[in-house]
Amino acid sequence: MTTTTTDRTGARTDEAADVISGARERIDALDDRIIGLVQERMAVSAVIQEARIGSGGRRVNLSREMEILGHYRDALGKPGTSLAMTLLELCRGRI
């Protein structure tokens, strides 16, 4: 049995399935870019942590993290806080 485009997309018409397929390709490309940016952010964060610890400071700067949480919350609402927490955890590990 072959899977049609409408089966894969959940659409009821070929036209809608085409729109959905194209949009999903765009989302996949955006996700790849987001992942790359998160990986870049992780690398930059590691440089910052190394410099801070090397100078005798702490691994984490909580006031800076609060700024980041506020920035994401202001831009994206309450879910932005969760996203920021995930990014911070990826970039510095759990504290």
mmCIF file with all atom_site columns, C-alpha atoms in Angstrom:
data_model
loop_
_atom_site.group_PDB
_atom_site.id
_atom_site.type_symbol
_atom_site.label_atom_id
_atom_site.label_alt_id
_atom_site.label_comp_id
_atom_site.label_asym_id
_atom_site.label_entity_id
_atom_site.label_seq_id
_atom_site.pdbx_PDB_ins_code
_atom_site.Cartn_x
_atom_site.Cartn_y
_atom_site.Cartn_z
_atom_site.occupancy
_atom_site.B_iso_or_equiv
_atom_site.pdbx_formal_charge
_atom_site.auth_seq_id
_atom_site.auth_comp_id
_atom_site.auth_asym_id
_atom_site.auth_atom_id
_atom_site.pdbx_PDB_model_num
ATOM 1  C CA . MET A 1 1  ? 0.000  0.000  0.000  1.00 0.00 ? 1  MET A CA 1
ATOM 2  C CA . THR A 1 2  ? 1.426  3.386  -0.955 1.00 0.00 ? 2  THR A CA 1
ATOM 3  C CA . THR A 1 3  ? 1.259  6.401  1.304  1.00 0.00 ? 3  THR A CA 1
ATOM 4  C CA . THR A 1 4  ? -0.163 9.482  -0.366 1.00 0.00 ? 4  THR A CA 1
ATOM 5  C CA . THR A 1 5  ? 0.846  13.047 0.405  1.00 0.00 ? 5  THR A CA 1
ATOM 6  C CA . THR A 1 6  ? -2.505 13.629 2.056  1.00 0.00 ? 6  THR A CA 1
ATOM 7  C CA . ASP A 1 7  ? -1.926 10.604 4.306  1.00 0.00 ? 7  ASP A CA 1
ATOM 8  C CA . ARG A 1 8  ? 1.480  11.923 5.404  1.00 0.00 ? 8  ARG A CA 1
ATOM 9  C CA . THR A 1 9  ? 0.202  15.426 6.106  1.00 0.00 ? 9  THR A CA 1
ATOM 10 C CA . GLY A 1 10 ? -3.258 14.734 7.463  1.00 0.00 ? 10 GLY A CA 1
ATOM 11 C CA . ALA A 1 11 ? -4.695 17.092 4.840  1.00 0.00 ? 11 ALA A CA 1
ATOM 12 C CA . ARG A 1 12 ? -7.955 16.371 3.064  1.00 0.00 ? 12 ARG A CA 1
ATOM 13 C CA . THR A 1 13 ? -6.975 17.843 -0.289 1.00 0.00 ? 13 THR A CA 1
ATOM 14 C CA . ASP A 1 14 ? -3.894 17.673 -2.480 1.00 0.00 ? 14 ASP A CA 1
ATOM 15 C CA . GLU A 1 15 ? -3.633 21.467 -2.413 1.00 0.00 ? 15 GLU A CA 1
ATOM 16 C CA . ALA A 1 16 ? -3.554 21.563 1.387  1.00 0.00 ? 16 ALA A CA 1
ATOM 17 C CA . ALA A 1 17 ? -1.086 18.662 1.441  1.00 0.00 ? 17 ALA A CA 1
ATOM 18 C CA . ASP A 1 18 ? 1.223  20.616 -0.868 1.00 0.00 ? 18 ASP A CA 1
ATOM 19 C CA . VAL A 1 19 ? 1.065  23.668 1.408  1.00 0.00 ? 19 VAL A CA 1
ATOM 20 C CA . ILE A 1 20 ? 1.753  21.538 4.475  1.00 0.00 ? 20 ILE A CA 1
ATOM 21 C CA . SER A 1 21 ? 4.634  19.679 2.818  1.00 0.00 ? 21 SER A CA 1
ATOM 22 C CA . GLY A 1 22 ? 6.275  22.941 1.766  1.00 0.00 ? 22 GLY A CA 1
ATOM 23 C CA . ALA A 1 23 ? 5.807  24.477 5.206  1.00 0.00 ? 23 ALA A CA 1
ATOM 24 C CA . ARG A 1 24 ? 7.246  21.394 6.863  1.00 0.00 ? 24 ARG A CA 1
ATOM 25 C CA . GLU A 1 25 ? 10.334 21.621 4.674  1.00 0.00 ? 25 GLU A CA 1
ATOM 26 C CA . ARG A 1 26 ? 10.743 25.231 5.818  1.00 0.00 ? 26 ARG A CA 1
ATOM 27 C CA . ILE A 1 27 ? 10.307 24.190 9.469  1.00 0.00 ? 27 ILE A CA 1
ATOM 28 C CA . ASP A 1 28 ? 12.925 21.456 9.040  1.00 0.00 ? 28 ASP A CA 1
ATOM 29 C CA . ALA A 1 29 ? 15.355 24.018 7.606  1.00 0.00 ? 29 ALA A CA 1
ATOM 30 C CA . LEU A 1 30 ? 14.607 26.433 10.464 1.00 0.00 ? 30 LEU A CA 1
ATOM 31 C CA . ASP A 1 31 ? 15.118 23.652 13.021 1.00 0.00 ? 31 ASP A CA 1
ATOM 32 C CA . ASP A 1 32 ? 18.519 22.882 11.494 1.00 0.00 ? 32 ASP A CA 1
ATOM 33 C CA . ARG A 1 33 ? 19.477 26.565 11.806 1.00 0.00 ? 33 ARG A CA 1
ATOM 34 C CA . ILE A 1 34 ? 18.188 26.739 15.396 1.00 0.00 ? 34 ILE A CA 1
ATOM 35 C CA . ILE A 1 35 ? 20.192 23.652 16.358 1.00 0.00 ? 35 ILE A CA 1
ATOM 36 C CA . GLY A 1 36 ? 23.299 25.182 14.807 1.00 0.00 ? 36 GLY A CA 1
ATOM 37 C CA . LEU A 1 37 ? 22.749 28.428 16.705 1.00 0.00 ? 37 LEU A CA 1
ATOM 38 C CA . VAL A 1 38 ? 22.250 26.557 19.986 1.00 0.00 ? 38 VAL A CA 1
ATOM 39 C CA . GLN A 1 39 ? 25.487 24.669 19.385 1.00 0.00 ? 39 GLN A CA 1
ATOM 40 C CA . GLU A 1 40 ? 27.257 27.953 18.680 1.00 0.00 ? 40 GLU A CA 1
ATOM 41 C CA . ARG A 1 41 ? 25.758 29.447 21.856 1.00 0.00 ? 41 ARG A CA 1
ATOM 42 C CA . MET A 1 42 ? 27.032 26.449 23.828 1.00 0.00 ? 42 MET A CA 1
ATOM 43 C CA . ALA A 1 43 ? 30.554 26.986 22.501 1.00 0.00 ? 43 ALA A CA 1
ATOM 44 C CA . VAL A 1 44 ? 30.516 30.710 23.332 1.00 0.00 ? 44 VAL A CA 1
ATOM 45 C CA . SER A 1 45 ? 29.163 29.956 26.798 1.00 0.00 ? 45 SER A CA 1
ATOM 46 C CA . ALA A 1 46 ? 32.014 27.493 27.378 1.00 0.00 ? 46 ALA A CA 1
ATOM 47 C CA . VAL A 1 47 ? 34.520 30.252 26.532 1.00 0.00 ? 47 VAL A CA 1
ATOM 48 C CA . ILE A 1 48 ? 32.833 32.589 29.013 1.00 0.00 ? 48 ILE A CA 1
ATOM 49 C CA . GLN A 1 49 ? 32.761 29.958 31.755 1.00 0.00 ? 49 GLN A CA 1
ATOM 50 C CA . GLU A 1 50 ? 36.412 29.089 31.201 1.00 0.00 ? 50 GLU A CA 1
ATOM 51 C CA . ALA A 1 51 ? 37.434 32.758 31.428 1.00 0.00 ? 51 ALA A CA 1
ATOM 52 C CA . ARG A 1 52 ? 35.304 33.340 34.515 1.00 0.00 ? 52 ARG A CA 1
ATOM 53 C CA . ILE A 1 53 ? 36.580 30.243 36.325 1.00 0.00 ? 53 ILE A CA 1
ATOM 54 C CA . GLY A 1 54 ? 40.160 30.936 35.199 1.00 0.00 ? 54 GLY A CA 1
ATOM 55 C CA . SER A 1 55 ? 39.952 34.349 36.830 1.00 0.00 ? 55 SER A CA 1
ATOM 56 C CA . GLY A 1 56 ? 38.756 32.844 40.098 1.00 0.00 ? 56 GLY A CA 1
ATOM 57 C CA . GLY A 1 57 ? 35.065 33.452 39.538 1.00 0.00 ? 57 GLY A CA 1
ATOM 58 C CA . ARG A 1 58 ? 32.107 31.118 39.693 1.00 0.00 ? 58 ARG A CA 1
ATOM 59 C CA . ARG A 1 59 ? 30.992 28.957 36.783 1.00 0.00 ? 59 ARG A CA 1
ATOM 60 C CA . VAL A 1 60 ? 27.562 30.624 36.688 1.00 0.00 ? 60 VAL A CA 1
ATOM 61 C CA . ASN A 1 61 ? 26.565 34.280 36.936 1.00 0.00 ? 61 ASN A CA 1
ATOM 62 C CA . LEU A 1 62 ? 23.024 34.156 38.308 1.00 0.00 ? 62 LEU A CA 1
ATOM 63 C CA . SER A 1 63 ? 22.255 37.833 37.709 1.00 0.00 ? 63 SER A CA 1
ATOM 64 C CA . ARG A 1 64 ? 23.136 37.380 34.026 1.00 0.00 ? 64 ARG A CA 1
ATOM 65 C CA . GLU A 1 65 ? 20.927 34.299 33.851 1.00 0.00 ? 65 GLU A CA 1
ATOM 66 C CA . MET A 1 66 ? 18.034 36.310 35.308 1.00 0.00 ? 66 MET A CA 1
ATOM 67 C CA . GLU A 1 67 ? 18.552 38.903 32.539 1.00 0.00 ? 67 GLU A CA 1
ATOM 68 C CA . ILE A 1 68 ? 18.384 36.156 29.920 1.00 0.00 ? 68 ILE A CA 1
ATOM 69 C CA . LEU A 1 69 ? 15.232 34.662 31.458 1.00 0.00 ? 69 LEU A CA 1
ATOM 70 C CA . GLY A 1 70 ? 13.597 38.089 31.462 1.00 0.00 ? 70 GLY A CA 1
ATOM 71 C CA . HIS A 1 71 ? 14.599 38.746 27.864 1.00 0.00 ? 71 HIS A CA 1
ATOM 72 C CA . TYR A 1 72 ? 13.045 35.505 26.631 1.00 0.00 ? 72 TYR A CA 1
ATOM 73 C CA . ARG A 1 73 ? 9.938  35.974 28.785 1.00 0.00 ? 73 ARG A CA 1
ATOM 74 C CA . ASP A 1 74 ? 9.436  39.503 27.457 1.00 0.00 ? 74 ASP A CA 1
ATOM 75 C CA . ALA A 1 75 ? 9.871  38.377 23.861 1.00 0.00 ? 75 ALA A CA 1
ATOM 76 C CA . LEU A 1 76 ? 7.947  35.088 23.959 1.00 0.00 ? 76 LEU A CA 1
ATOM 77 C CA . GLY A 1 77 ? 5.745  35.119 27.042 1.00 0.00 ? 77 GLY A CA 1
ATOM 78 C CA . LYS A 1 78 ? 5.732  32.477 29.745 1.00 0.00 ? 78 LYS A CA 1
ATOM 79 C CA . PRO A 1 79 ? 6.903  29.665 27.403 1.00 0.00 ? 79 PRO A CA 1
ATOM 80 C CA . GLY A 1 80 ? 9.944  31.833 26.650 1.00 0.00 ? 80 GLY A CA 1
ATOM 81 C CA . THR A 1 81 ? 11.076 31.351 30.241 1.00 0.00 ? 81 THR A CA 1
ATOM 82 C CA . SER A 1 82 ? 11.028 27.576 29.782 1.00 0.00 ? 82 SER A CA 1
ATOM 83 C CA . LEU A 1 83 ? 12.920 27.888 26.517 1.00 0.00 ? 83 LEU A CA 1
ATOM 84 C CA . ALA A 1 84 ? 15.536 30.096 28.167 1.00 0.00 ? 84 ALA A CA 1
ATOM 85 C CA . MET A 1 85 ? 15.908 27.656 31.056 1.00 0.00 ? 85 MET A CA 1
ATOM 86 C CA . THR A 1 86 ? 16.518 24.852 28.580 1.00 0.00 ? 86 THR A CA 1
ATOM 87 C CA . LEU A 1 87 ? 19.120 26.919 26.730 1.00 0.00 ? 87 LEU A CA 1
ATOM 88 C CA . LEU A 1 88 ? 20.841 27.850 29.963 1.00 0.00 ? 88 LEU A CA 1
ATOM 89 C CA . GLU A 1 89 ? 20.898 24.217 31.051 1.00 0.00 ? 89 GLU A CA 1
ATOM 90 C CA . LEU A 1 90 ? 22.365 23.157 27.707 1.00 0.00 ? 90 LEU A CA 1
ATOM 91 C CA . CYS A 1 91 ? 24.995 25.879 27.881 1.00 0.00 ? 91 CYS A CA 1
ATOM 92 C CA . ARG A 1 92 ? 26.103 25.535 31.493 1.00 0.00 ? 92 ARG A CA 1
ATOM 93 C CA . GLY A 1 93 ? 24.666 22.265 32.714 1.00 0.00 ? 93 GLY A CA 1
ATOM 94 C CA . ARG A 1 94 ? 22.421 21.834 35.718 1.00 0.00 ? 94 ARG A CA 1
ATOM 95 C CA . ILE A 1 95 ? 23.275 23.870 38.798 1.00 0.00 ? 95 ILE A CA 1
#
